[in-house]
XYZ file of C-alpha atoms in Angstrom:
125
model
C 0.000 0.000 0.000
C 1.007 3.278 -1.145
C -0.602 6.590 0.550
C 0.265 10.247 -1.453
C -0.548 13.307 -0.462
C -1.185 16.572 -2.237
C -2.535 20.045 -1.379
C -1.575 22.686 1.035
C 0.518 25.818 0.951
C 0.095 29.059 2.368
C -3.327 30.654 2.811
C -4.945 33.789 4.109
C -7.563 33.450 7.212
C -10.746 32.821 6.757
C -9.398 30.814 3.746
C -9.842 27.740 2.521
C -7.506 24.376 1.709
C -7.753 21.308 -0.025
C -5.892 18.281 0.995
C -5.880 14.829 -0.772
C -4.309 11.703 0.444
C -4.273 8.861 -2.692
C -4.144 5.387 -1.931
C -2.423 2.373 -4.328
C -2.090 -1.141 -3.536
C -5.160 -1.929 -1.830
C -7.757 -3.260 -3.656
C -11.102 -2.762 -1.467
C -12.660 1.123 -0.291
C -13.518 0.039 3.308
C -9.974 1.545 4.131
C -9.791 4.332 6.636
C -7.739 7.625 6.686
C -7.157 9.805 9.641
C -5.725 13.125 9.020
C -3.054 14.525 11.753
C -1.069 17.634 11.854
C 1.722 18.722 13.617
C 2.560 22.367 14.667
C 5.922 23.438 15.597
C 6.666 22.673 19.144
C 3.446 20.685 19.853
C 2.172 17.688 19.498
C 1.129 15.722 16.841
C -2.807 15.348 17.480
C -5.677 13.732 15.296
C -7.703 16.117 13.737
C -10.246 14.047 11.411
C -10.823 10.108 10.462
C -13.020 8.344 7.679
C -13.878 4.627 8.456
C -14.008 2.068 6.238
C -18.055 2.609 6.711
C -17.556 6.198 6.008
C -18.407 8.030 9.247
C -16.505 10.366 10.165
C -15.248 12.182 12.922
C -13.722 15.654 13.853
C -12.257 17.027 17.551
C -13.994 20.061 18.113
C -11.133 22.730 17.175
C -12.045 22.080 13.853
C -15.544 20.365 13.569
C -17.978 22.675 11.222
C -14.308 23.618 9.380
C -13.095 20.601 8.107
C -14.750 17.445 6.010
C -13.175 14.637 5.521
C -14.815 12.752 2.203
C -13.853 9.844 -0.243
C -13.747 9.503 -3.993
C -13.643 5.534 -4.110
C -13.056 6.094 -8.073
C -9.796 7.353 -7.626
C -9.352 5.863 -4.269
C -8.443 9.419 -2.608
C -9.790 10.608 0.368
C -9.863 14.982 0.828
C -9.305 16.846 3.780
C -11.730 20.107 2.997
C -10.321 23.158 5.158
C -12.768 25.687 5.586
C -12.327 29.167 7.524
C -8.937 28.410 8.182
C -6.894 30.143 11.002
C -3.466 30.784 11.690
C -3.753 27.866 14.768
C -4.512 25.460 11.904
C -0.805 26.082 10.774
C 0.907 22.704 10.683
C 2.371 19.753 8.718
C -0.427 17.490 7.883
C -0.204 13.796 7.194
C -3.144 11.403 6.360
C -3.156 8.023 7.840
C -3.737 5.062 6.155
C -5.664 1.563 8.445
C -6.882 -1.350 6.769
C -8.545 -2.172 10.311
C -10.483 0.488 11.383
C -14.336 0.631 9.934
C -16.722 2.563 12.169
C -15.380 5.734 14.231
C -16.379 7.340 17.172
C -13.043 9.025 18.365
C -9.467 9.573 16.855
C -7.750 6.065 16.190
C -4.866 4.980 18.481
C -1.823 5.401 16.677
C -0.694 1.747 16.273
C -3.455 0.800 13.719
C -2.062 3.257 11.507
C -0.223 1.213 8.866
C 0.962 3.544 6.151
C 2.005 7.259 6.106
C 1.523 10.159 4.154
C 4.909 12.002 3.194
C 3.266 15.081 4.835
C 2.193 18.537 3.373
C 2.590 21.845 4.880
C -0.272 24.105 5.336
C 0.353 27.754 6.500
C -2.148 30.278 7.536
C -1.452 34.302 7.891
C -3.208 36.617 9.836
């Protein structure tokens, strides 16, 4: 399995950014991708998943913001960024489980199996 991400760059607040994470190698859509970003000097945190059922889940800094959807086409999965602020500045990386198919919460790390390379998104004031 393969995971490629695109999108990101710098953006103005209020803004809005489109990131896509493209998965090869797996040949069924019940996959799931959680999207994670990491700001300088923090943690990396969870911000959205898709399950392999398609639900979907957001932590609050960013629910009514983002959507997370799949094109099971093209087997990509987009991170929409709506309204974005300068807090939302961060490398994000989408993260690819074979295991995961209904979510309720950010996954646990460990049942992520493939990575993203990571793409920068920058907000200005």
């Amino acid at each position: 399995v393969q995971v490629v991400q695109s999108g990101g760059g710098s953006v103005q607040a209020g803004g809005l950014v489109k990131l896509s994470c493209a998965v090869s190698g797996y040949r069924y859509s019940t996959y799931s991708i959680t999207w994670l970003r990491q700001a300088p000097g923090k943690e990396r945190e969870g911000v959205a998943v898709i399950g392999g059922d398609d639900s979907t889940f957001y932590i609050n800094d960013v629910k009514g913001r983002f959507s997370v959807s799949r094109d099971n086409a093209n087997n990509i999965v987009y991170l929409d960024m709506n309204n974005v602020q300068p807090e939302d500045t961060a490398m994000y990386f989408c993260a690819f489980s074979s295991q995961i198919l209904n979510v309720k919460n950010i996954p646990p790390s460990y049942l992520f199996e493939v990575w993203g390379q990571g793409t920068q998104v920058t907000v200005s004031s």
